[in-house]
mmCIF file of C-alpha atoms in Angstrom:
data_model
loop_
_atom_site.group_PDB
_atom_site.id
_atom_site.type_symbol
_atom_site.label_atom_id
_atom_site.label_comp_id
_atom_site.label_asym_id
_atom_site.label_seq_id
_atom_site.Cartn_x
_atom_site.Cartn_y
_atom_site.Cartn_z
ATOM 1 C CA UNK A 1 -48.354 15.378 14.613
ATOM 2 C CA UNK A 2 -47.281 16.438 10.938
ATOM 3 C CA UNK A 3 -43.415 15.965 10.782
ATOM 4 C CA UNK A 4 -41.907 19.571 8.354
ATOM 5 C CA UNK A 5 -39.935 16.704 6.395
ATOM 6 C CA UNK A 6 -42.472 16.747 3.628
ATOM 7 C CA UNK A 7 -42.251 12.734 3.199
ATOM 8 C CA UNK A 8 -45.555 10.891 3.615
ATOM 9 C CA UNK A 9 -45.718 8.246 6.300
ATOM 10 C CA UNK A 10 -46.914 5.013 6.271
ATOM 11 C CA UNK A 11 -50.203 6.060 6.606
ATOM 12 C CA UNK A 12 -50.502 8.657 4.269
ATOM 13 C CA UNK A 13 -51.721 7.739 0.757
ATOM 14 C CA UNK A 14 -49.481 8.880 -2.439
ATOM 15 C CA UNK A 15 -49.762 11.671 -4.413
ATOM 16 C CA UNK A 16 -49.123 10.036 -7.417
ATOM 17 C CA UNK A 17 -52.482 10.588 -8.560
ATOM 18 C CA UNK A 18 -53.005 14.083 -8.401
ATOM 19 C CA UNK A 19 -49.377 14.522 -9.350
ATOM 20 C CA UNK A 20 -50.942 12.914 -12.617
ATOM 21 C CA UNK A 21 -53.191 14.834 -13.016
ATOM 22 C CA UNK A 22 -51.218 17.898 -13.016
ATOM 23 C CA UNK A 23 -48.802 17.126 -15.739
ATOM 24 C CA UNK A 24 -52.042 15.923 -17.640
ATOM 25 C CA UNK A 25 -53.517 19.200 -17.249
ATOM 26 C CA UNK A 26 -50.196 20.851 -18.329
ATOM 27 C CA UNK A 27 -49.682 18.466 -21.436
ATOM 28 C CA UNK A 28 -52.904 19.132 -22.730
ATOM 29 C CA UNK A 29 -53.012 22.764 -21.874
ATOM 30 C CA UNK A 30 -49.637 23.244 -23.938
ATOM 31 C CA UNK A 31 -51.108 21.231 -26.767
ATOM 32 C CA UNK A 32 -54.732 23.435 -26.821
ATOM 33 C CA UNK A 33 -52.236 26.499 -26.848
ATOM 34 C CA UNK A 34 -52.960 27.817 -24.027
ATOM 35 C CA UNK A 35 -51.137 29.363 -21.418
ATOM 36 C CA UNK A 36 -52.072 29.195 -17.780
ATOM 37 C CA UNK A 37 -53.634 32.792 -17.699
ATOM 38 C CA UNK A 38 -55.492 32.205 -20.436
ATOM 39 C CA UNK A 39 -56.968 28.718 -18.989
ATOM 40 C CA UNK A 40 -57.497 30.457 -16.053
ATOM 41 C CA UNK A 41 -59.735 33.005 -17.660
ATOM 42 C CA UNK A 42 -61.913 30.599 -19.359
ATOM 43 C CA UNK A 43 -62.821 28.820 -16.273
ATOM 44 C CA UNK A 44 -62.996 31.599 -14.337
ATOM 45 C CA UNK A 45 -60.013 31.158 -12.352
ATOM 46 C CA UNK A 46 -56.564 32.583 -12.134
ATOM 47 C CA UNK A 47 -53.354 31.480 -13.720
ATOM 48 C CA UNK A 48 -52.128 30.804 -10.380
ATOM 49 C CA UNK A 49 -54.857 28.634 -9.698
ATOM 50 C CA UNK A 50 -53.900 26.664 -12.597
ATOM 51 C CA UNK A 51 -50.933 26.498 -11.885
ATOM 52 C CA UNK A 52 -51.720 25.241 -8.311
ATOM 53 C CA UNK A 53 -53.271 22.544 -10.295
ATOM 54 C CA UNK A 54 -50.522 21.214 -12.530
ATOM 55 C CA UNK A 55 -48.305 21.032 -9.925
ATOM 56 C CA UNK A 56 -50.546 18.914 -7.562
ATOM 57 C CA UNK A 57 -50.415 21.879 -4.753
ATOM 58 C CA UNK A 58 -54.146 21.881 -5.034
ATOM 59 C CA UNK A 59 -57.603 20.021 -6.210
ATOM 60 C CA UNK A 60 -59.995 21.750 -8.663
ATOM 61 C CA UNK A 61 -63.486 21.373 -7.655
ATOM 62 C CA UNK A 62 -65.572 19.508 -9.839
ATOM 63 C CA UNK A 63 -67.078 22.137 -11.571
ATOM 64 C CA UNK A 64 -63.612 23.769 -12.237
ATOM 65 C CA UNK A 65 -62.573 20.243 -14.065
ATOM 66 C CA UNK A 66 -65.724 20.352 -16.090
ATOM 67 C CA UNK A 67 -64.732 23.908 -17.067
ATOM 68 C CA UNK A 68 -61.281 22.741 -18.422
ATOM 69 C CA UNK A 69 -62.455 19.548 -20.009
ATOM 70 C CA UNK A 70 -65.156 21.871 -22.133
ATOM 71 C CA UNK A 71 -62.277 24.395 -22.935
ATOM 72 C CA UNK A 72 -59.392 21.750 -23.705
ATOM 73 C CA UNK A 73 -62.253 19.524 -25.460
ATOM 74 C CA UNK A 74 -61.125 16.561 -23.496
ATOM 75 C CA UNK A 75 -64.395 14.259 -23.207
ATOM 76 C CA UNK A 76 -64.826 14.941 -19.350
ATOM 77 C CA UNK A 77 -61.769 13.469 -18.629
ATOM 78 C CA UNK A 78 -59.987 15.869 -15.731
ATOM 79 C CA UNK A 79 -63.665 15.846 -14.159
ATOM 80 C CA UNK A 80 -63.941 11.862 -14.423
ATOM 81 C CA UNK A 81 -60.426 11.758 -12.268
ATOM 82 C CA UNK A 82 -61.236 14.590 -10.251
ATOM 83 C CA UNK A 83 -64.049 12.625 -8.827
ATOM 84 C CA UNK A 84 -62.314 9.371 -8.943
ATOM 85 C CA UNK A 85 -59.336 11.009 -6.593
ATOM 86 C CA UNK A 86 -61.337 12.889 -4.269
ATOM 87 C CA UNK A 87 -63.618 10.094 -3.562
ATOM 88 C CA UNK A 88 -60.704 7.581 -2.876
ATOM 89 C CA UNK A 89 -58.442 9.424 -1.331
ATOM 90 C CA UNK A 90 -60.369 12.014 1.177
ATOM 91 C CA UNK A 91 -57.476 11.698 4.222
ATOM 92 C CA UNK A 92 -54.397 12.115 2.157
ATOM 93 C CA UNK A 93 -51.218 13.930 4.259
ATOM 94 C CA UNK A 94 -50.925 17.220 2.522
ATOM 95 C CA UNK A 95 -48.240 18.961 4.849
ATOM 96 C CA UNK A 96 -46.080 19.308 1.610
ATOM 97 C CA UNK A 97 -49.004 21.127 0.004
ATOM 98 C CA UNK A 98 -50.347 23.086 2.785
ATOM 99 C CA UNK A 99 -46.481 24.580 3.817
ATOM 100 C CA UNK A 100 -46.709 25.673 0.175
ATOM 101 C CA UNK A 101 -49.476 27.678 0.445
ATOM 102 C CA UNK A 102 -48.344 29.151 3.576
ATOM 103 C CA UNK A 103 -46.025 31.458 1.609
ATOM 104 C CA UNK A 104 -48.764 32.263 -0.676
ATOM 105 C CA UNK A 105 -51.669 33.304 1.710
ATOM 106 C CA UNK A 106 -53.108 36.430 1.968
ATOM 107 C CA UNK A 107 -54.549 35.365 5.623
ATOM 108 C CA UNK A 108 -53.824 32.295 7.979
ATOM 109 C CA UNK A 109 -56.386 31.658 10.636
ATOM 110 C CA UNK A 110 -55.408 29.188 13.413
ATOM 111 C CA UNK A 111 -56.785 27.138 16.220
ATOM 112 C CA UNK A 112 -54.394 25.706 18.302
ATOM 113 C CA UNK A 113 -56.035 23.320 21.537
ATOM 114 C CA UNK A 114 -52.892 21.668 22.094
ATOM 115 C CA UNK A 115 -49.634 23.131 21.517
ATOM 116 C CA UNK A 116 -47.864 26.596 20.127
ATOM 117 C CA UNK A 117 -48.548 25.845 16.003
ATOM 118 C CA UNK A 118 -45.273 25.413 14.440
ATOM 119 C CA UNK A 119 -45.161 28.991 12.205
ATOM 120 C CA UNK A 120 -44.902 30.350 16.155
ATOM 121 C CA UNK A 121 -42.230 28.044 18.123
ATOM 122 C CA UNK A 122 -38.798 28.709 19.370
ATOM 123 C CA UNK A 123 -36.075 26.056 18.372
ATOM 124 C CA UNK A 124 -36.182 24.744 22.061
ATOM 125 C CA UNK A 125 -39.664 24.035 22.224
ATOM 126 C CA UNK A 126 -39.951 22.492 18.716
ATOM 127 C CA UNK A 127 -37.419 20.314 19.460
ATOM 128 C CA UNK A 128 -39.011 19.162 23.074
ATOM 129 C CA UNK A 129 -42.387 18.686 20.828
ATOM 130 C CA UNK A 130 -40.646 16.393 18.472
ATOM 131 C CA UNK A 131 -39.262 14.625 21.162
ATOM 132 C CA UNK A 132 -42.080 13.902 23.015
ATOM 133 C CA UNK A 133 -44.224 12.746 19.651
ATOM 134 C CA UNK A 134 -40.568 10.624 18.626
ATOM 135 C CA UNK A 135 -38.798 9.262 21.933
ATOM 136 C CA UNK A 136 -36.477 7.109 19.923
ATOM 137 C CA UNK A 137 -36.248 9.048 16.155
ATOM 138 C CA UNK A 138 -32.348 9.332 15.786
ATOM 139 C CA UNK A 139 -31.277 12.779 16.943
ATOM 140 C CA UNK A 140 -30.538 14.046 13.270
ATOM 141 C CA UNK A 141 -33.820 12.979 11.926
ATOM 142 C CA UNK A 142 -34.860 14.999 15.325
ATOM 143 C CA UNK A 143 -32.763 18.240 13.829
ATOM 144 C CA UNK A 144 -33.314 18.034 10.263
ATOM 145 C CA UNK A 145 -37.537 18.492 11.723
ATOM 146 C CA UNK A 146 -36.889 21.576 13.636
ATOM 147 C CA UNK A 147 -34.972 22.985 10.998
ATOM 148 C CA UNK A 148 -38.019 22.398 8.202
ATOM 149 C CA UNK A 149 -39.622 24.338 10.916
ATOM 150 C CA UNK A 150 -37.877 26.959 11.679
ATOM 151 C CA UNK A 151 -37.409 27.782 7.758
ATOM 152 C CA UNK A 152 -41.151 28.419 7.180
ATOM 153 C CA UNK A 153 -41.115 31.038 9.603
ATOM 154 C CA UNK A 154 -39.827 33.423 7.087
ATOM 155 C CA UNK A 155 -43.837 34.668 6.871
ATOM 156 C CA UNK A 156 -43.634 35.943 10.399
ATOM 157 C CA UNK A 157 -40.972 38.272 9.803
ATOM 158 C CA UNK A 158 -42.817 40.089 6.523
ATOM 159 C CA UNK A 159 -44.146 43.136 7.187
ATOM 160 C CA UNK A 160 -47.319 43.453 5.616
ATOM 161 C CA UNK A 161 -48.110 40.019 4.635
ATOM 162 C CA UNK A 162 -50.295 37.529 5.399
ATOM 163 C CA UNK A 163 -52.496 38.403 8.244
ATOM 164 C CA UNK A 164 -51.889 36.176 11.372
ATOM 165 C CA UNK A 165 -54.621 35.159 13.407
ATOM 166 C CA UNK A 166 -53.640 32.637 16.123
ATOM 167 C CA UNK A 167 -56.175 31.432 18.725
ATOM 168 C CA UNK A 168 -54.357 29.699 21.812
ATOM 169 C CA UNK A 169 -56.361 27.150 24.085
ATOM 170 C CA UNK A 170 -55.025 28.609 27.403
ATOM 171 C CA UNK A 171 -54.070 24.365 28.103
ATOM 172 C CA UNK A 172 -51.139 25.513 25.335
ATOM 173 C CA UNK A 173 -49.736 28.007 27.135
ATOM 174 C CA UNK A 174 -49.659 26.154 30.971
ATOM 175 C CA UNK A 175 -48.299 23.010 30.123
ATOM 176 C CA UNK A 176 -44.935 22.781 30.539
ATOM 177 C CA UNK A 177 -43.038 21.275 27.187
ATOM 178 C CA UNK A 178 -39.644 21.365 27.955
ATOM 179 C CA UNK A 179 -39.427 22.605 31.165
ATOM 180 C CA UNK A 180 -39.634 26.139 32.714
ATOM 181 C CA UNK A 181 -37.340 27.545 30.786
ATOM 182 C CA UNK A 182 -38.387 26.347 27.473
ATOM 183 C CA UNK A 183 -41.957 28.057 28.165
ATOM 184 C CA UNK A 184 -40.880 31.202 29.586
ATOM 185 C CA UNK A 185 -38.620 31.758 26.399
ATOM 186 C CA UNK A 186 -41.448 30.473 24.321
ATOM 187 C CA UNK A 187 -44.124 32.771 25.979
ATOM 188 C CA UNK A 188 -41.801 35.722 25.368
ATOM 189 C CA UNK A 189 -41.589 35.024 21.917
ATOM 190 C CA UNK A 190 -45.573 34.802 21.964
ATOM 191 C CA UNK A 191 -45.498 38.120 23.905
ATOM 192 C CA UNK A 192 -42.918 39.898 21.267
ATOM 193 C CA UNK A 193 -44.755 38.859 18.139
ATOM 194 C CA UNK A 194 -48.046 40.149 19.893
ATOM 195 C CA UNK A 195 -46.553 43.335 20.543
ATOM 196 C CA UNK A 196 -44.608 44.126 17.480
ATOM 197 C CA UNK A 197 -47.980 43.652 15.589
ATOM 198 C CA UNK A 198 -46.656 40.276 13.969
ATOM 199 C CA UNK A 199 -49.760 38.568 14.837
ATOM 200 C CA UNK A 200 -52.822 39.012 16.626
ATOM 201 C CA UNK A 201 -53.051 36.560 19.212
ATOM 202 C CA UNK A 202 -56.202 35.492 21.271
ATOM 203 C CA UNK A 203 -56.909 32.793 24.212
ATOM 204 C CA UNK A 204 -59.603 30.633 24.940
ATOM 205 C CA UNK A 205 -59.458 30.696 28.582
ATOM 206 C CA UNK A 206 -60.329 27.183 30.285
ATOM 207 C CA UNK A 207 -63.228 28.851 31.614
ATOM 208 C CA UNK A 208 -65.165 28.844 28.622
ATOM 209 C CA UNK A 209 -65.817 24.884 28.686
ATOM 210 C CA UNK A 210 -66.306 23.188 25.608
ATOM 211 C CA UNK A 211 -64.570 24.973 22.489
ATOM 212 C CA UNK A 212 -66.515 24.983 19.537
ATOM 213 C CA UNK A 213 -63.300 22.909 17.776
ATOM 214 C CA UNK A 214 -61.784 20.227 19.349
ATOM 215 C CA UNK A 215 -58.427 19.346 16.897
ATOM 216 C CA UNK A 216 -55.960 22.251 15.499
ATOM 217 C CA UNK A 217 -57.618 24.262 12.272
ATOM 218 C CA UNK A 218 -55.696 26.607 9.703
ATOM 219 C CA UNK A 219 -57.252 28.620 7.551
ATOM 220 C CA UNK A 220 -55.714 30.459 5.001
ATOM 221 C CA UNK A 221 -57.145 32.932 2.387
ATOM 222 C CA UNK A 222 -55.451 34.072 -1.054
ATOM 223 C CA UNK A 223 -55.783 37.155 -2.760
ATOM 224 C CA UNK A 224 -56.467 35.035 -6.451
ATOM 225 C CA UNK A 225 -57.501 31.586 -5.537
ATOM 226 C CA UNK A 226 -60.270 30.189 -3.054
ATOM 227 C CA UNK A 227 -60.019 29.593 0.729
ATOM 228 C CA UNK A 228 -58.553 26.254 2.227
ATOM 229 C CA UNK A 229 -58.998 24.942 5.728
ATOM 230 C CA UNK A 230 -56.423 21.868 7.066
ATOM 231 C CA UNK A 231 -57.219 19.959 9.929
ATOM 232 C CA UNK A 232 -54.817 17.712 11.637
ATOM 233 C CA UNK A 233 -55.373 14.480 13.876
ATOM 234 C CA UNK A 234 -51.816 11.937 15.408
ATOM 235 C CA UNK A 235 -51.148 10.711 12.117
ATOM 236 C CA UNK A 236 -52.935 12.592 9.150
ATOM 237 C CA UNK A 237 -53.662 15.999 7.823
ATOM 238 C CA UNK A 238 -56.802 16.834 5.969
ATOM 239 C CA UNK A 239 -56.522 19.492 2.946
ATOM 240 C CA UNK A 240 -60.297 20.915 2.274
ATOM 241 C CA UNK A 241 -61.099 23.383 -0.198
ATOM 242 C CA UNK A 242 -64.502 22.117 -0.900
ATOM 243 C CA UNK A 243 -66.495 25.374 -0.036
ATOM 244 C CA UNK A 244 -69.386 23.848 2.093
ATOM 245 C CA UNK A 245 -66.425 22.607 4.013
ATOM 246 C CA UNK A 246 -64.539 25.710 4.503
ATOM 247 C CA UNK A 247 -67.356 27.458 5.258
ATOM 248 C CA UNK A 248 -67.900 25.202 8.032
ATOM 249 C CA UNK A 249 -64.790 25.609 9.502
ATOM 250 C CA UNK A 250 -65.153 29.079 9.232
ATOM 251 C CA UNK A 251 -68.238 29.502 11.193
ATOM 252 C CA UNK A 252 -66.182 27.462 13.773
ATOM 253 C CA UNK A 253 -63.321 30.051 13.681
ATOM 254 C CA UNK A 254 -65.423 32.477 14.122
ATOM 255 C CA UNK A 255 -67.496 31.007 17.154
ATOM 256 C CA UNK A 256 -64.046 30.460 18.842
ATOM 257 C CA UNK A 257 -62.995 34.269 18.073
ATOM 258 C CA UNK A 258 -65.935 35.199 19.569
ATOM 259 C CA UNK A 259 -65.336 33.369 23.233
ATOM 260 C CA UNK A 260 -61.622 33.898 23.489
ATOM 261 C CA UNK A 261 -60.666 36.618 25.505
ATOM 262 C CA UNK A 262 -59.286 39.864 23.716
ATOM 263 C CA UNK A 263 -56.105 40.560 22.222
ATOM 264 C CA UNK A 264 -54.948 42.549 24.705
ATOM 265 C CA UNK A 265 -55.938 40.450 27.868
ATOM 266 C CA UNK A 266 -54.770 37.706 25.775
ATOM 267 C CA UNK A 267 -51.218 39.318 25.691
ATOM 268 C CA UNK A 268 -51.608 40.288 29.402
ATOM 269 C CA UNK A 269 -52.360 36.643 30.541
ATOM 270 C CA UNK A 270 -49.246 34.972 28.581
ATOM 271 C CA UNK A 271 -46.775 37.856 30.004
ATOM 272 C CA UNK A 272 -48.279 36.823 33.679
ATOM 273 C CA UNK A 273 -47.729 32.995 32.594
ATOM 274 C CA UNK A 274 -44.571 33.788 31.690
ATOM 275 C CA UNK A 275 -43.324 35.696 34.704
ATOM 276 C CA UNK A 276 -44.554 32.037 36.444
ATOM 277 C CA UNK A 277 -42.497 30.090 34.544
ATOM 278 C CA UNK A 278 -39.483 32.035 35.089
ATOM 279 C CA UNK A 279 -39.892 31.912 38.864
ATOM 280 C CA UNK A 280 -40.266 28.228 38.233
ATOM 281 C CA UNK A 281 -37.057 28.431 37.065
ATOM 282 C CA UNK A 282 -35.369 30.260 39.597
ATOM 283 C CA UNK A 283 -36.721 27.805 42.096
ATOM 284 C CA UNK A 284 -39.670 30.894 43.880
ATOM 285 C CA UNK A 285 -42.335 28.873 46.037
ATOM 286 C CA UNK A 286 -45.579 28.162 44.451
ATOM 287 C CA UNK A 287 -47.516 30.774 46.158
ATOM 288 C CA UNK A 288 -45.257 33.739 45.141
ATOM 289 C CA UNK A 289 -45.714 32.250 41.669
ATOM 290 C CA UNK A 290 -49.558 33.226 41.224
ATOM 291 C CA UNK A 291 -48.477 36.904 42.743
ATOM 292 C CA UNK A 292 -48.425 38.629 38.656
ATOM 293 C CA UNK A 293 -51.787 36.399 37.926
ATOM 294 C CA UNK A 294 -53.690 37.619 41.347
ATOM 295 C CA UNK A 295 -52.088 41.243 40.664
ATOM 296 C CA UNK A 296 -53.468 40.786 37.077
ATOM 297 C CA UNK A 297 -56.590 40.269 37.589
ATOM 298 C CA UNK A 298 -57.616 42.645 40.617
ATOM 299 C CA UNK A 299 -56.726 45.448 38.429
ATOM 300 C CA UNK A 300 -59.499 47.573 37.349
ATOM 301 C CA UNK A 301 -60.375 47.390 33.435
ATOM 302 C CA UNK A 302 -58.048 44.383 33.308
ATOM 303 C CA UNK A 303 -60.899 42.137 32.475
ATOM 304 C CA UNK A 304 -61.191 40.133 29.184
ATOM 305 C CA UNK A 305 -63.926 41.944 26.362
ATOM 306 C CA UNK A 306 -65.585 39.468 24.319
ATOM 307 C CA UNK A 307 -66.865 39.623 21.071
ATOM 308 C CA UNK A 308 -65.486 39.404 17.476
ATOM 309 C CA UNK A 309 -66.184 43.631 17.376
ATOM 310 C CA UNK A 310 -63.305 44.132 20.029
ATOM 311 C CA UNK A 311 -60.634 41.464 17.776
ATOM 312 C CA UNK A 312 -61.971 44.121 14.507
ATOM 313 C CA UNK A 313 -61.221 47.014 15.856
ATOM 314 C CA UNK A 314 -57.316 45.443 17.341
ATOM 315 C CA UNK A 315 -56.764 44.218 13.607
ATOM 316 C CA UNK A 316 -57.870 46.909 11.685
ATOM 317 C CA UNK A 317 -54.928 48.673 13.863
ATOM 318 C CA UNK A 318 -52.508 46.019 13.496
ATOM 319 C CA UNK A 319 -52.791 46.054 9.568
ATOM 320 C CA UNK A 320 -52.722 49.699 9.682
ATOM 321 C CA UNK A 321 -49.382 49.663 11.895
ATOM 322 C CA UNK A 322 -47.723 47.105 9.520
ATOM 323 C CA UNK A 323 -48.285 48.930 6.220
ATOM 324 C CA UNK A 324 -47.224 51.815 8.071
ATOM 325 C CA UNK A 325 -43.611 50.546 8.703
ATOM 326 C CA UNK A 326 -43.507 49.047 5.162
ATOM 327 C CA UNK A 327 -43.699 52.432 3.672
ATOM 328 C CA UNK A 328 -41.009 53.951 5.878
#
């Protein structure tokens, strides 16, 4: 579980070394000239990109660090420690990096199998997550976490930008962290975003059986700088933007878009969910609770449409309603 607080644990690795490598790159860039734009250029990158680089955000491919060494005439030495780093250090923690990029992404795809991902959860529930994960962290340490949190979710509230795609295992949205109430107000938030176009939002029903991922994924695309994917176990985070491995995790994605049930049975099954939680709450007996969900589903048309084609069309529609608002 990746703690917002940006500070590696114990069993995360440094970042000295890449941090090194960035003010390397920057040094010798300055010296040659050059500014990032124009290194960019000759590598066939952008200036962002580079940038990205110097300040250790992100990890050139080996190619890319050939490129520079030829331009900066520096004896293959940013490819010799590109290799050297990559190859000793595969399972750094990266939150620091990858709640960077989050800000600048064009597109975030995620998978979550376990819980509500963290751009997406209400102060209550982040704080029963962290709770759960930390049963004796000091209760400011427990605060300062949910407030990290809470901060990155400026994205959500920009109209046009990036693309949300959350995928919910349906486990996420039926077990109940917190309590009743903590769900019901969580699920409503789910349900508002949803409807207001903030995201699109899918579920992989328990039906399906095996998922085609098995840990949380994030993908995020930028509009001048290749695709990442980071992957997230109990005490590590994984930052890939090797493309064989993105593309992998991509194909994954896109296997799990394809059996999740459509956006809007999606938002229909968390609103019923919802409705259960908050007659949990108000004490109704259990069999009055599964009234909405039996209602739900006898209803004619109600039934989820598979099938990446049906989550095209509802996107193409939620894009067009958000740069709709932006220009009134």
């Amino acid at each position: 579980m990746a703690k917002d607080s940006g500070r590696a644990g114990k069993y995360g690795q440094s970042k000295v070394g890449w941090e090194f490598f960035g003010s390397e790159l920057k040094r010798r860039r300055e010296a040659a000239g050059l500014t990032q734009q124009e290194l960019g250029r000759r590598v066939f990158c952008s200036g962002t990109y580079i940038g990205q680089f110097e300040t250790g955000v992100r990890k050139p491919q080996h190619d890319v660090a050939e490129r520079i060494d030829a331009e900066l005439e520096t004896d293959g030495f940013f490819a010799r420690m590109c290799k050297e780093l990559i190859d000793n250090a595969p399972f750094d923690n990266h939150f620091v990096g990858v709640a960077y990029l989050e800000g600048l992404a064009a597109s975030i795809l995620a998978y979550a199998p376990f819980f509500v991902p963290g751009l997406l959860q209400t102060e209550a529930y982040a704080r029963a997550v962290f709770k759960a994960g930390f049963p004796l962290e000091p209760n400011e340490n427990i605060d300062a976490w949910v407030d990290a949190r809470l901060a990155r979710q400026h994205i959500v509230k920009q109209p046009t930008k990036p693309l949300l795609w959350v995928i919910l295992d349906e486990s996420a949205i039926r077990r109940p962290i917190g309590g009743a109430e903590v769900m019901r107000e969580q699920l409503t938030h789910l349900a508002m975003l949803a409807r207001e176009r903030r995201i699109v939002l899918q579920v992989m029903p328990i039906s399906v059986g095996a998922p085609a991922l098995g840990a949380m994924l994030k993908l995020m695309t930028f509009d001048d700088a290749p695709p990442v994917a980071y992957t997230e176990g109990a005490v590590s985070g994984r930052l890939m933007d090797d493309p064989a491995m993105v593309a992998i995790c991509q194909r994954s994605y896109d296997l799990l878009r394809a059996d999740a049930m459509s956006p809007d049975a999606s938002l229909a099954l968390i609103q019923s969910v919802a409705e259960e939680f908050a007659d949990e709450q108000c004490g109704a007996r259990p069999e009055q609770r599964h009234v909405a969900q039996e209602r739900l589903q006898q209803r004619p048309g109600r039934r989820p449409r598979r099938g990446r084609r049906v989550a095209q069309e509802f996107v193409q529609q939620w894009w067009s309603g958000r740069r709709g608002r932006r220009l009134r």
